[in-house]
Short mmCIF file of C-alpha atoms in Angstrom, two decimals:
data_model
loop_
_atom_site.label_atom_id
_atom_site.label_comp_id
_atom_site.label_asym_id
_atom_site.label_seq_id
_atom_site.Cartn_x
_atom_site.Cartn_y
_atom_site.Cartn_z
CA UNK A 1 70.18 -58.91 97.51
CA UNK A 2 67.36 -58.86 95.63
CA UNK A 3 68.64 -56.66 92.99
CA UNK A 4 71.55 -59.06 92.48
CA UNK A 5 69.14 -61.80 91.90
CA UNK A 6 67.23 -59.90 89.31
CA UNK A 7 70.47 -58.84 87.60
CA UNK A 8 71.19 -62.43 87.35
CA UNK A 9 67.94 -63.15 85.84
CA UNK A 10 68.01 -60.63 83.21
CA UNK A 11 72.13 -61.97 82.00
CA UNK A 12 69.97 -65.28 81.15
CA UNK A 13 67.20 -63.79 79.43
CA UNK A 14 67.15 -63.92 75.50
CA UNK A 15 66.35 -60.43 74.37
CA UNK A 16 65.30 -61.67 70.55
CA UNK A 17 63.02 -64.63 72.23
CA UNK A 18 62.44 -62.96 75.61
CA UNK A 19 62.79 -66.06 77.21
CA UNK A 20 64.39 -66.45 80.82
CA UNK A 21 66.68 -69.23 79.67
CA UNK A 22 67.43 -69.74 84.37
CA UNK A 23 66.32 -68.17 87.19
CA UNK A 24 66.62 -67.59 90.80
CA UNK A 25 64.96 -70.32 92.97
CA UNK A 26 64.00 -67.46 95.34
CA UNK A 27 62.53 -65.20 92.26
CA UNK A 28 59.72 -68.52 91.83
CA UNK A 29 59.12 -69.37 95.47
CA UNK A 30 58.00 -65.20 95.14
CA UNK A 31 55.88 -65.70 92.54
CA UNK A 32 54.06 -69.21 94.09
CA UNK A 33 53.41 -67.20 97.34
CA UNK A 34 52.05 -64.22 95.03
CA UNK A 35 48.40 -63.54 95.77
CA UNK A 36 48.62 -62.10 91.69
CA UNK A 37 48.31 -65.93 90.66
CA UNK A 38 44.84 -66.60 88.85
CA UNK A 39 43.89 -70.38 88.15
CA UNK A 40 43.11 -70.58 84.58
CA UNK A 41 39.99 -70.24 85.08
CA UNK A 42 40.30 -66.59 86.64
CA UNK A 43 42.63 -65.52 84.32
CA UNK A 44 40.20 -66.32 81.03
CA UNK A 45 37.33 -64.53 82.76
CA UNK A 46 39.02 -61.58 83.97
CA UNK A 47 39.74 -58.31 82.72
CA UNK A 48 42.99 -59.52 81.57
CA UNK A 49 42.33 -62.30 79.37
CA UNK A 50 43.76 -61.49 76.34
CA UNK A 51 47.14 -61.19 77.97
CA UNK A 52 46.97 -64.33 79.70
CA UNK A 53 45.64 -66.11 76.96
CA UNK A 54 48.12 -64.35 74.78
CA UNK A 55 51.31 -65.37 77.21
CA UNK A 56 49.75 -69.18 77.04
CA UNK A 57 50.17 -69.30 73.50
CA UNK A 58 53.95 -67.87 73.79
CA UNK A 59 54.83 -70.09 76.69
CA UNK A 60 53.62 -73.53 74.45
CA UNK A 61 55.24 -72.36 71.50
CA UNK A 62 58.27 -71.81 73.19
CA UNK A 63 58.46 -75.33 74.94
CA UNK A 64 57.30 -76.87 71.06
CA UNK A 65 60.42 -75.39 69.86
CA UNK A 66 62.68 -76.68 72.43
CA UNK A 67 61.06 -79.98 72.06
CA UNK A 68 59.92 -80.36 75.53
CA UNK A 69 57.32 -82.89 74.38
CA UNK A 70 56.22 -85.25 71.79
CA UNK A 71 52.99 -85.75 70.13
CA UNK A 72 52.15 -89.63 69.90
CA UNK A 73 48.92 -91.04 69.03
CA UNK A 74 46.84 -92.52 71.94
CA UNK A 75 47.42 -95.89 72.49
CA UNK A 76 43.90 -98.10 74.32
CA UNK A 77 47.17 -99.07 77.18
CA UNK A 78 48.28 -94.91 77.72
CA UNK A 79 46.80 -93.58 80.84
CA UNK A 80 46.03 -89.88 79.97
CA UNK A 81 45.19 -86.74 82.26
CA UNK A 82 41.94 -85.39 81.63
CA UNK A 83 42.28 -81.78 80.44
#
């Protein structure tokens, strides 16, 4: 089954973005319970850092270009998430 899944996955990935445009609810539940899941934290101190921090800049430039967000100016009323 699980090679159906993953065939599904790769018919909705972009090959010139390599972006997974849908996947598998299953495929992500995985991943959550994946012990290979660093906080951020982790993953800039590690051995791997570049990578990660490398994948973090693809993943936000990817969501700027499908205009998952918008940048406003901050407003005394806006209650905003510490980073």
């Amino acid at each position: 089954q699980f090679g159906q899944i993953w065939a599904q996955v790769e018919q909705n990935t972009d090959p010139d973005d390599d972006t997974v445009e849908w996947m598998h609810p299953m495929v992500l539940a995985a991943k959550a319970q994946s012990e290979d899941n660093p906080t951020w934290e982790e993953a800039m101190n590690g051995p791997l850092a570049q990578g990660y921090w490398e994948a973090a800049k693809k993943e936000i430039k990817t969501l700027e270009e499908k205009g998952a967000w918008e940048v406003v100016k901050r407003e005394s009323y806006m209650n905003v998430l510490p980073s």
